[in-house]
Structure formats: structure tokens, C-alpha cells
XYZ file of C-alpha atoms in Angstrom:
616
model
C 125.564 3.526 -3.942
C 125.087 -0.049 -5.111
C 127.462 -2.725 -3.932
C 129.323 -4.936 -6.405
C 131.742 -7.828 -6.172
C 134.642 -8.817 -8.418
C 134.904 -12.523 -9.149
C 138.374 -13.767 -10.254
C 139.142 -17.234 -11.612
C 142.159 -19.504 -10.821
C 144.946 -19.583 -13.349
C 145.356 -23.369 -13.545
C 142.980 -25.492 -15.590
C 140.701 -28.067 -13.951
C 142.027 -31.576 -13.294
C 140.417 -34.887 -14.082
C 139.653 -37.570 -11.489
C 143.256 -38.834 -11.517
C 144.648 -35.411 -10.651
C 146.217 -34.951 -14.092
C 145.376 -32.302 -16.587
C 142.922 -33.023 -19.338
C 144.240 -34.257 -22.670
C 143.602 -30.812 -24.094
C 145.748 -29.104 -21.478
C 147.729 -27.014 -23.922
C 144.616 -25.656 -25.578
C 142.934 -24.948 -22.251
C 145.838 -22.952 -20.865
C 146.157 -20.927 -24.011
C 142.413 -20.356 -24.168
C 142.144 -19.190 -20.570
C 144.746 -16.546 -21.226
C 142.254 -14.752 -23.479
C 142.007 -11.153 -22.329
C 138.425 -10.545 -23.487
C 136.297 -10.244 -26.590
C 136.291 -7.939 -29.524
C 133.255 -6.922 -31.519
C 132.977 -6.908 -35.266
C 129.595 -5.786 -36.569
C 127.052 -8.091 -34.857
C 129.638 -10.701 -33.788
C 131.915 -11.153 -30.796
C 135.232 -13.009 -30.972
C 137.326 -14.375 -28.133
C 140.723 -12.670 -28.279
C 143.162 -15.601 -28.155
C 145.552 -17.482 -30.459
C 143.493 -20.681 -30.711
C 140.815 -20.638 -33.413
C 137.232 -20.778 -32.168
C 135.183 -23.925 -32.772
C 131.688 -22.916 -31.654
C 129.287 -20.152 -32.692
C 126.355 -19.308 -30.427
C 123.656 -16.765 -31.276
C 121.821 -14.873 -28.526
C 119.199 -12.428 -29.775
C 120.843 -10.800 -32.810
C 124.460 -11.211 -31.643
C 126.712 -14.164 -32.581
C 129.518 -15.210 -30.213
C 132.497 -17.118 -31.680
C 133.962 -19.071 -28.776
C 135.754 -22.267 -27.786
C 133.646 -25.252 -26.927
C 135.533 -26.685 -23.950
C 135.472 -23.721 -21.478
C 131.691 -23.573 -21.819
C 131.043 -27.316 -21.689
C 133.156 -27.684 -18.550
C 130.918 -25.283 -16.583
C 127.530 -25.386 -18.334
C 125.547 -28.579 -17.884
C 123.062 -27.477 -20.530
C 125.708 -27.408 -23.268
C 127.081 -30.757 -22.119
C 123.691 -32.516 -22.331
C 122.683 -31.298 -25.779
C 124.196 -32.468 -29.024
C 126.074 -29.557 -30.495
C 125.648 -29.339 -34.271
C 128.500 -29.144 -36.715
C 129.579 -25.728 -37.951
C 127.106 -24.330 -40.446
C 128.530 -21.579 -42.567
C 125.120 -20.870 -44.118
C 123.453 -19.914 -40.812
C 126.548 -18.290 -39.366
C 126.124 -20.074 -36.006
C 126.086 -23.589 -34.584
C 123.638 -23.040 -31.718
C 120.885 -20.509 -31.039
C 119.744 -19.893 -27.475
C 116.070 -18.898 -27.616
C 114.593 -16.703 -24.855
C 117.882 -16.499 -23.024
C 117.383 -14.605 -19.705
C 119.052 -11.220 -19.767
C 119.883 -11.343 -23.476
C 123.262 -10.963 -25.124
C 124.682 -8.671 -22.410
C 124.192 -11.313 -19.737
C 125.618 -14.048 -21.973
C 128.791 -12.018 -22.297
C 129.170 -12.106 -18.481
C 128.692 -15.886 -18.581
C 131.408 -16.254 -21.243
C 133.882 -14.193 -19.222
C 133.283 -16.385 -16.204
C 133.744 -19.547 -18.279
C 137.031 -18.204 -19.698
C 138.297 -17.339 -16.211
C 138.097 -13.602 -16.740
C 137.052 -11.340 -13.848
C 133.372 -10.393 -13.770
C 131.578 -7.784 -11.704
C 128.306 -8.640 -9.997
C 126.067 -5.770 -8.888
C 122.354 -5.249 -8.119
C 121.667 -4.285 -11.739
C 122.893 -7.557 -13.262
C 122.748 -10.099 -10.456
C 119.148 -11.202 -11.132
C 119.680 -11.642 -14.874
C 123.007 -13.444 -14.321
C 121.411 -15.752 -11.784
C 118.596 -16.655 -14.197
C 121.084 -17.153 -17.053
C 123.284 -19.420 -14.953
C 120.203 -21.464 -14.075
C 119.311 -21.655 -17.753
C 122.774 -23.074 -18.522
C 122.788 -25.325 -15.419
C 126.014 -23.920 -13.933
C 125.811 -25.912 -10.690
C 128.351 -27.277 -8.240
C 127.899 -30.678 -9.825
C 129.714 -29.345 -12.894
C 132.529 -27.644 -11.004
C 133.229 -26.463 -7.463
C 132.711 -22.728 -7.039
C 130.530 -22.530 -10.111
C 128.591 -19.373 -10.930
C 125.273 -20.223 -9.249
C 126.907 -20.667 -5.836
C 128.817 -17.399 -6.133
C 125.712 -15.434 -7.162
C 123.604 -16.916 -4.369
C 126.173 -15.872 -1.793
C 126.300 -12.321 -3.165
C 122.496 -12.068 -3.364
C 121.860 -13.403 0.138
C 124.550 -11.625 2.140
C 125.010 -8.409 0.160
C 121.881 -7.521 -1.804
C 119.174 -8.470 0.695
C 120.913 -6.587 3.489
C 120.462 -3.296 1.633
C 117.127 -1.538 0.999
C 118.264 0.207 -2.186
C 119.926 -2.912 -3.627
C 116.838 -5.009 -2.936
C 114.577 -2.470 -4.677
C 116.951 -2.402 -7.671
C 117.011 -6.190 -7.985
C 113.226 -6.411 -7.691
C 112.814 -3.881 -10.496
C 115.159 -5.906 -12.711
C 113.069 -9.033 -12.068
C 110.124 -7.506 -13.944
C 111.541 -8.591 -17.326
C 112.864 -11.947 -16.106
C 109.586 -13.792 -15.667
C 109.118 -16.668 -15.031
C 112.760 -17.373 -14.145
C 112.996 -14.854 -11.287
C 109.728 -16.114 -9.806
C 110.713 -19.765 -10.024
C 114.083 -19.085 -8.406
C 112.303 -17.319 -5.493
C 114.211 -14.099 -6.133
C 111.011 -12.037 -6.254
C 109.674 -13.605 -3.072
C 112.912 -13.096 -1.168
C 113.173 -9.471 -2.292
C 109.548 -8.776 -1.279
C 110.046 -10.447 2.089
C 113.126 -8.347 2.718
C 111.273 -5.128 1.782
C 108.271 -6.002 3.948
C 110.516 -6.753 6.905
C 112.358 -3.433 6.544
C 109.081 -1.472 6.225
C 107.673 -3.140 9.327
C 110.803 -2.328 11.319
C 110.951 1.210 9.959
C 107.327 1.914 10.942
C 107.619 0.289 14.347
C 107.229 2.154 17.618
C 110.966 1.999 18.299
C 111.758 4.141 15.277
C 109.226 6.977 15.447
C 111.788 9.460 14.147
C 111.450 7.939 10.687
C 108.659 9.349 8.568
C 105.770 6.962 8.015
C 105.899 7.325 4.238
C 109.662 7.024 3.816
C 109.206 3.883 1.709
C 106.461 5.191 -0.627
C 108.708 6.477 -3.401
C 110.606 3.228 -3.899
C 107.682 0.839 -3.469
C 105.450 2.786 -5.861
C 108.133 2.489 -8.556
C 107.677 -1.297 -8.694
C 105.596 -3.358 -11.100
C 101.945 -3.695 -10.079
C 102.344 -7.417 -9.335
C 105.215 -6.782 -6.933
C 103.454 -3.783 -5.388
C 100.340 -5.911 -4.899
C 102.342 -8.583 -3.077
C 103.973 -6.079 -0.715
C 100.777 -4.210 0.163
C 98.862 -7.452 0.699
C 101.528 -8.625 3.151
C 101.488 -5.284 5.002
C 97.708 -5.484 5.332
C 98.094 -8.982 6.782
C 100.487 -7.485 9.343
C 97.680 -5.048 10.313
C 99.515 -1.906 9.320
C 97.610 1.366 9.752
C 94.977 1.398 6.952
C 95.453 5.127 6.361
C 99.160 4.581 5.648
C 98.335 1.771 3.221
C 95.650 3.920 1.619
C 98.090 6.801 1.154
C 100.572 4.479 -0.562
C 97.853 3.173 -2.902
C 96.936 6.754 -3.790
C 100.587 7.531 -4.612
C 100.787 4.476 -6.864
C 97.586 5.350 -8.715
C 98.641 8.962 -9.282
C 102.031 7.815 -10.564
C 100.947 5.097 -13.005
C 97.494 6.194 -14.183
C 97.252 9.149 -16.593
C 95.864 12.346 -15.180
C 94.084 15.291 -16.785
C 94.052 19.039 -16.396
C 91.223 19.858 -14.019
C 91.231 23.596 -14.726
C 88.546 23.302 -17.378
C 86.411 21.213 -15.023
C 86.597 23.855 -12.323
C 85.245 26.538 -14.669
C 81.919 24.731 -14.809
C 81.708 25.474 -18.523
C 79.977 22.854 -20.624
C 82.005 23.457 -23.774
C 85.385 23.375 -22.055
C 84.661 20.227 -20.066
C 83.726 18.291 -23.204
C 87.353 18.567 -24.389
C 88.575 17.284 -21.039
C 86.122 14.383 -21.076
C 87.224 13.405 -24.564
C 90.737 13.069 -23.195
C 89.578 11.059 -20.181
C 87.599 8.635 -22.311
C 90.783 7.261 -23.885
C 89.904 8.378 -27.437
C 93.289 9.889 -28.332
C 94.831 8.229 -31.339
C 98.179 7.489 -29.695
C 96.598 5.440 -26.907
C 97.670 1.851 -27.408
C 95.786 -1.314 -26.601
C 98.676 -2.572 -24.499
C 98.686 0.589 -22.397
C 94.955 0.361 -21.797
C 95.290 -3.270 -20.750
C 98.084 -2.402 -18.321
C 96.050 0.449 -16.827
C 93.039 -1.802 -16.482
C 95.193 -4.277 -14.562
C 96.467 -1.507 -12.296
C 92.943 -0.277 -11.538
C 91.654 -3.747 -10.751
C 94.675 -4.495 -8.553
C 94.488 -1.238 -6.586
C 90.774 -1.642 -5.918
C 91.307 -5.221 -4.762
C 93.781 -4.162 -2.040
C 91.904 -1.130 -0.701
C 91.544 -1.399 3.078
C 87.903 -1.890 4.117
C 87.957 0.988 6.622
C 86.071 4.139 5.522
C 88.893 6.447 6.573
C 91.561 4.572 4.606
C 91.144 6.535 1.364
C 89.265 9.808 0.720
C 86.131 10.038 -1.383
C 87.928 12.188 -3.946
C 90.367 9.388 -4.782
C 87.591 6.796 -5.013
C 85.676 8.950 -7.503
C 88.879 9.566 -9.443
C 89.417 5.814 -9.637
C 85.812 5.317 -10.735
C 86.351 7.700 -13.635
C 89.427 5.716 -14.671
C 87.551 2.451 -14.270
C 84.758 3.616 -16.559
C 87.253 4.846 -19.162
C 89.327 1.665 -19.315
C 86.272 -0.616 -18.987
C 87.152 -3.222 -16.379
C 84.505 -5.638 -15.135
C 81.120 -4.161 -14.120
C 81.519 -5.861 -10.747
C 84.574 -3.690 -10.070
C 82.694 -0.508 -11.035
C 79.811 -1.400 -8.735
C 82.241 -2.154 -5.920
C 83.771 1.311 -6.281
C 80.335 2.926 -6.356
C 79.399 1.215 -3.092
C 82.653 2.385 -1.475
C 81.935 5.936 -2.639
C 78.392 5.881 -1.230
C 79.798 5.272 2.267
C 81.712 8.589 2.189
C 79.542 10.552 -0.239
C 79.154 13.480 2.156
C 82.854 14.278 1.582
C 82.508 14.587 -2.208
C 82.434 17.792 -4.243
C 80.502 18.620 -7.402
C 83.620 18.387 -9.572
C 84.319 14.940 -8.140
C 80.865 13.767 -9.231
C 81.275 14.941 -12.824
C 81.855 11.430 -14.148
C 82.200 11.211 -17.940
C 80.468 8.695 -20.110
C 82.629 6.106 -21.861
C 81.937 7.466 -25.346
C 81.234 11.174 -25.228
C 79.135 12.486 -28.103
C 78.056 9.105 -29.398
C 74.505 7.832 -29.339
C 73.229 5.034 -27.190
C 71.577 1.901 -28.513
C 68.287 3.772 -28.408
C 68.781 6.227 -31.260
C 65.975 8.453 -29.926
C 68.082 9.438 -26.915
C 71.437 11.106 -27.417
C 74.383 10.246 -25.225
C 74.925 12.673 -22.375
C 78.264 14.128 -21.431
C 77.765 13.108 -17.791
C 77.292 9.604 -16.457
C 74.003 10.101 -14.623
C 73.496 6.361 -14.168
C 76.646 6.027 -12.053
C 75.697 8.977 -9.838
C 72.160 7.633 -9.489
C 73.493 4.265 -8.333
C 75.860 5.944 -5.870
C 72.974 7.946 -4.422
C 70.798 4.826 -4.164
C 73.605 2.951 -2.403
C 74.027 5.901 -0.029
C 70.357 5.873 0.966
C 70.430 2.093 1.515
C 73.644 2.346 3.541
C 72.244 5.195 5.642
C 69.052 3.269 6.344
C 71.098 0.315 7.560
C 73.183 2.567 9.809
C 70.045 4.116 11.305
C 68.530 0.714 12.035
C 71.677 -0.938 13.389
C 73.381 1.884 15.286
C 70.701 4.550 15.631
C 72.908 7.193 14.033
C 71.574 10.563 12.935
C 70.514 10.889 9.315
C 73.117 12.496 7.047
C 70.850 12.844 4.012
C 70.581 16.587 4.662
C 74.381 16.830 4.390
C 74.360 15.795 0.734
C 71.230 17.686 -0.332
C 73.316 20.713 -1.323
C 75.743 18.411 -3.138
C 72.925 16.781 -5.132
C 71.307 20.124 -5.974
C 74.645 21.574 -7.108
C 75.234 18.488 -9.244
C 71.753 18.880 -10.760
C 72.578 22.489 -11.632
C 75.760 21.315 -13.401
C 74.161 18.563 -15.483
C 71.209 20.834 -16.298
C 73.478 22.653 -18.751
C 73.847 19.461 -20.787
C 71.206 19.664 -23.572
C 71.121 15.862 -23.891
C 70.001 15.199 -20.316
C 66.441 13.903 -20.513
C 63.771 15.324 -18.250
C 62.989 11.844 -16.918
C 66.548 11.205 -15.696
C 66.785 14.715 -14.280
C 63.498 14.334 -12.412
C 64.308 10.871 -11.048
C 67.637 12.074 -9.701
C 66.084 15.192 -8.181
C 63.364 13.148 -6.440
C 65.790 10.524 -5.081
C 66.321 12.340 -1.791
C 63.680 12.025 0.940
C 61.307 14.999 1.344
C 62.805 15.939 4.716
C 66.383 15.979 3.371
C 66.137 19.490 1.911
C 65.726 22.261 4.474
C 65.804 24.815 1.649
C 64.811 24.439 -1.986
C 66.887 27.333 -3.301
C 69.478 24.976 -4.815
C 66.782 22.843 -6.401
C 65.148 25.969 -7.859
C 68.465 27.045 -9.349
C 68.898 23.604 -10.966
C 65.359 23.608 -12.382
C 65.750 27.122 -13.716
C 69.033 26.155 -15.408
C 67.354 23.125 -16.980
C 64.469 25.253 -18.295
C 66.932 27.739 -19.730
C 68.941 24.989 -21.476
C 65.775 23.260 -22.775
C 63.571 26.115 -24.031
C 61.441 23.796 -26.191
C 59.912 21.942 -23.223
C 56.143 21.666 -23.328
C 53.943 23.328 -20.730
C 53.165 19.928 -19.258
C 56.866 19.050 -18.855
C 57.605 22.397 -17.259
C 54.752 21.891 -14.845
C 55.822 18.422 -13.726
C 59.435 19.517 -13.389
C 58.508 22.462 -11.171
C 56.286 20.259 -8.990
C 59.478 18.788 -7.509
C 60.068 22.160 -5.862
C 58.319 23.226 -2.654
C 57.640 26.943 -2.912
C 57.265 27.137 0.862
C 60.972 26.285 1.262
C 62.269 29.096 -0.949
C 64.096 32.043 0.572
C 62.985 35.637 0.037
C 65.641 36.179 -2.658
C 64.634 33.005 -4.468
C 60.950 33.992 -4.310
C 61.728 37.439 -5.682
C 63.640 35.886 -8.565
C 60.961 33.282 -9.226
C 58.164 35.889 -9.237
C 59.877 37.601 -12.171
C 61.046 34.440 -13.970
C 59.475 34.168 -17.419
C 60.579 30.539 -17.739
C 58.365 29.298 -14.900
C 54.741 28.275 -15.553
C 52.156 30.859 -14.480
C 50.674 28.594 -11.847
C 54.075 28.157 -10.182
C 54.613 31.932 -10.111
C 51.270 32.403 -8.371
C 52.131 29.694 -5.858
C 55.394 31.471 -5.124
C 53.572 34.758 -4.501
C 50.964 33.139 -2.278
C 53.618 31.304 -0.306
C 55.640 34.437 0.257
C 52.533 36.364 1.324
C 51.685 33.734 3.940
C 55.251 33.740 5.285
C 55.234 37.535 5.574
C 51.930 37.533 7.460
C 53.215 34.872 9.816
C 56.413 36.816 10.365
C 54.494 40.045 11.113
C 52.143 38.320 13.510
C 55.038 36.623 15.235
C 56.889 39.884 15.725
C 53.807 41.649 17.113
C 53.216 38.791 19.544
C 56.766 38.842 20.772
C 56.653 42.624 21.222
C 53.446 42.572 23.284
C 54.565 39.729 25.551
C 58.017 41.000 26.356
C 57.040 43.894 28.654
C 60.163 43.654 30.814
C 62.412 44.380 27.846
C 60.057 46.727 25.989
C 62.286 49.768 25.844
C 65.223 47.913 24.281
C 63.251 45.701 21.877
C 60.467 48.011 20.656
C 62.559 50.017 18.215
C 64.138 47.110 16.242
C 60.801 45.256 16.166
C 59.098 48.247 14.555
C 61.808 48.448 11.921
C 61.481 44.806 11.107
C 57.709 45.009 10.929
C 57.918 48.065 8.714
C 60.339 46.279 6.379
C 58.095 43.249 6.167
C 55.055 45.388 5.455
C 56.887 47.138 2.625
C 57.793 43.802 1.119
C 54.180 42.688 1.453
C 52.968 45.801 -0.376
C 55.397 45.081 -3.215
C 54.070 41.545 -3.475
C 50.498 42.829 -3.513
C 51.292 45.284 -6.290
C 52.949 42.528 -8.335
C 49.896 40.345 -7.790
C 47.567 43.098 -8.929
C 49.620 43.717 -12.054
C 49.687 39.997 -12.768
C 45.907 39.686 -12.462
C 45.316 42.802 -14.584
C 47.660 41.568 -17.322
C 46.072 38.168 -17.266
C 42.555 39.639 -17.561
C 43.655 41.682 -20.562
C 45.246 38.659 -22.213
C 42.183 36.551 -21.516
C 39.960 39.191 -23.103
C 42.121 39.294 -26.260
C 42.345 35.543 -26.346
C 38.558 35.171 -26.281
C 38.259 37.301 -29.387
C 40.458 35.078 -31.552
C 39.716 31.588 -30.189
C 36.707 29.309 -30.128
C 34.355 29.018 -27.225
C 35.719 25.704 -25.929
C 39.223 27.046 -25.521
C 37.885 30.144 -23.824
C 35.872 28.078 -21.387
C 38.936 25.983 -20.549
C 41.060 29.042 -19.762
C 38.282 30.691 -17.719
C 37.539 27.541 -15.774
C 41.200 26.989 -14.957
C 41.673 30.545 -13.749
C 38.458 30.598 -11.683
C 39.284 27.250 -10.146
C 42.709 28.481 -9.172
C 41.309 31.696 -7.715
C 38.584 29.849 -5.829
C 41.138 27.444 -4.369
C 43.271 30.314 -3.238
C 40.301 32.007 -1.511
C 39.262 28.786 0.203
C 42.775 28.252 1.576
C 43.052 31.806 2.807
C 46.144 32.416 0.707
C 44.791 35.297 -1.386
C 44.122 38.535 0.400
C 40.673 39.951 -0.313
C 42.253 43.347 -0.666
C 44.494 42.048 -3.438
C 41.536 40.493 -5.308
C 39.364 43.585 -5.187
C 42.043 46.084 -6.050
C 43.325 43.828 -8.835
C 40.078 44.381 -10.823
C 39.742 48.071 -10.146
C 43.242 49.329 -11.020
C 43.703 51.069 -14.345
C 45.702 49.405 -17.101
C 48.980 51.234 -16.580
C 51.879 49.509 -18.381
C 55.314 48.823 -16.893
C 58.460 46.952 -17.931
C 57.779 43.990 -15.633
C 54.218 43.681 -16.916
C 55.397 43.863 -20.498
C 57.801 40.994 -19.906
C 55.065 38.992 -18.184
C 52.709 39.582 -21.121
C 55.295 38.352 -23.635
C 55.994 35.246 -21.539
C 52.341 34.254 -21.182
C 51.620 34.858 -24.881
């Protein structure tokens, strides 16, 4: 509960320097017996028997008062020349930009008339600024309002956490008066001192984040001042980071991430439209305030990597791109993200463009839904940062840790029809060759891209598939690729050759192990035979597929030669013979497969029919 104080005034009027009452004693006594004010429309009237002789307007309210009680306590009114009553304007004096407005001026009037007033944390800051505006100092009268407020503020308000927070909140609309009177500084110092004591070793029973709720309710300028001071006091960076996260989540608009988690292109577009600040009700003032918040929060982030998680940094980057702060700030966030990129998820990396659906300056390239440039820069920063860490500290490479993340991200953006093949290829080739232990994820991304872009030329499909190393595909991926109509024929053959070589190596390795391990022959012979048998069966399936592929291709080549000119025929024949010759020279094509492939009868099957349609 907030504390308040009741200030009562003496009954007798002030004396002059000779100790006698002023010449207007009778009027003063009668005036000070006024029991308050009454309101009539937009005017307030002092309730006393003496007619008022001064009208003062504050905001849209006019106060009809007596001149002397105000002049005796307010130096401002004594120094200015009060105009004569003006019935046309309805007031004699207008106080522009009066701190606290008409409500605070009413408190000032009550004090001047000797009526009791109540000071509390909600009105003390505004009343203090208003009394400064009117110059209600001790030079005007002993025990004037400024001295009374200062005593209440220093000994009552600053001793209480809740009262200090309340006063600091009220100072947000009292700039620059509250700043100039050091009320903001004194409140912040009091809060910082209480946080430091509360988080000290002597008070471990108190939760570390007990102060988050109140501090995050403050204006960004006041929050910035408090966090900066706590950083200077070397508070735990993770605690500071957690408080910054709470502030960002409270003051920056959030979105529903359910549509993002579905991975559906159509649903995410709606979400990205919301994130890009394109809703009609978004105001310029709100965007400016959010931009200030983003810039301030980034500026006070602790430098330690563990201070804030990667998820929050990427969330802030999305906000930064939407509300368009300085490019320097965006790049700073991207560098921070690159240091902890291994902790990111695919959904975190789905950064929207600033204007979804619009075209870029180059009208030949449509705007993508995803901000590939930002992710590319983050990945480049990561590789530079990792190289520096390897050189300086000799740490182990972590590029392999993010290979799955990059491949999953490629699979997501592949569903965007506006992603160009150049950007997709550059991003896919950014990782070092040794970073990917398996190329299954990369194959999935390439296959998704080919499915989303069916009009790609044969040349583009070839160069896109060259990124993939068929020797690093698993058995399941090879099986899928061997039957994939979207892949170029040459890539399919490479997949089959690669799988055949791996099966031979596996069979030879198993036979070698079985023959060498005589001491454990009884226990190991049975499972080795099963494994060898399984591998041989798989090899036979691959051989049959290869034979069918060669037979279908020979039939297509024969038909093609009938309807095309000689040059085209020569080109096809040369390409096929060159490929076959290369395979024989490398030992990748079994002689048994080649011979049987020409001697088998032309028996049709569903797989062959699909292959024939794809090649045609």
C-alpha cells in the first residue's frame, strides 16, 4: 500500500516584517476560511464570501480564485505582470505546459488557500514539478510547498520499493521537469541499490528475478539507465539477459507461431504479413517507439555468449528487420547470432522479408517470402568466427553441428517458388565439404526445390544436383533417388553406381572379418551370413534396376533416332557411350550388368513405364 501524508496549514495569516498583519487582513482571513472549490461546467470557483479577482486557465479548465493567496506563495505569479480581467477570453492568465495539468494545479490552490492536501506516490512527482514551475520556495514563505514535498520524497518515497517504482512511472510524462529536478536519477539510484542488496550473497533466499516485473514496466529510457548501472556493477550477465528478454516480450508485439510450426508455405505467408508491420491500424508513433526499444535493448546486451539464447536474438532480428532500424544494428545482431548459431532451430531462422509479396528493384526477380540474405550473412559470420576460434584457441570445428540445420532450412525455403536457383545454390555450397557427414538432408532439400520448380532446364537441374555427393547418401536415400523422376538421368546412374560400390565393399569387409576371426567363429558366423545374404539381395535388386534402365534407354534411343536428325542422334549416342566407357574404366559398372542389360527381353513394368515417361 502506498504511503501518503496530510499537509495542514496554520489558521493565522502571514505577518509582514513589522509583525503586524497585512493591510488586507480582513480579506485574507475570510479567504482562508474557504472550504474548497466547486465545479461549474469547465470552471472551478473558490467557495468563499469574497468575490474572486483572478482567473487562471490550465489546459481546458478555468480556475476563478483570489490573487493574494497565490501571490504570497508563488514567486512566478509575483514576478509576472498579471493582466486585467478580460471578459472576452474568460481568463486573465493561461499557464501553458503546466506540469501535471489541471488536477495538479488544484492541489497547488488548496495549499495556497491553507486547505489540507494529501501527498502520495501517485501525485508527488507532478506536484513537485508544478511547485517548481510556480517557484514555491522558502524565499517566498517558510514551510512552502517545495520543502514539504522534498521531505516526503526523500524520507518516505525513496525508502519504499513500491513507492519508488510508482513515482518513476509517473515521471514518464513529466519530462524535462522530473529529469532536471533529479527525481528520475534519485529513483533509479534507489532501485539499483535495492536490487544490488536483494541479489547479494547475504539474501540468497530471495529469488534472483524478484525485481523483473516492476523494472520491466518502466519506460525504456528508465529501464536502460537501470540495466546499464547493473552491468557496471558486474551483475551476473545471465540475470541481466533474462530481464532484457522479459522487457522485449512485454513491449514488442508477438505473433502466433502455430502456423510457422506447420511448415506450410501458404499459412506462414499470413503470419509474415503480420510480422512485417503491414496492418492498417499500425501507427507511425508505435513503430517509432518499438524501433527505439529494439535499438536500446540491443545496445545493453551483455557481451557474453551465454547471456541471451540464440532464439531471442533471432526473434529480435525479425523485429529489427520489420521496424527498420539502422543497418548497423541489424548487422550487429547477425554477428551475435553467428556466435551461437548451433543452438538455433529451423523455425528460428525463418526470417521474413520487410515487404512480403512485393518485387525488388530488379523487376526480373520476385521478392521471396524468406530473407535469404540475412541467413547467408549469419552463416558467413559463423564460418569466420569459427575460423578465428580454431586459430586462436585450437577448438574443434562445429561446422558439422549446423550442417543439419542448414539442410533443414534449405528444405524449408525450397518450397518458396520465388527463391532463385543461384541463391539456393550459394547457400547450399557455403558449408565446407567436410561439414556434411551425410547428404541425405541436402538431397531432400534439392528434391523439394525440383518439385517446387518443375520448369527448371536440364542444365539447371544438373548443376543443382552436382552439389550433392552420391557417395554420402544412405541406402534409403539411394533407393528413393533411383526411382526419382525429377533427378537427371546421369545423377540416377551415379546413385546406382555409388550404391553398388558400397555394397561390394560391405560384402568384402564382412567376408574378411569372418575369415580372420577364427576364435569367435561359432558365435559370429551365423549373423555374418545373414548380413551378407541381405546385402547380396540388395545388390541383385540394384542390378535388375540397372538392366531395366539400360533396356529402356536403348529403346528410347532407337525411337529417338527415327524422328530426329543425325546430329542429335550422334550427340545422344556419344554422351551415353562416354558415360558407359567412364563407368567401365573406373570399375563402377559390373560386366555382368552390362552384358545382361543388352540380352534381356523387353518386358514392361510400372517402374520402367515411369522412367520412360520421365526421360521422354
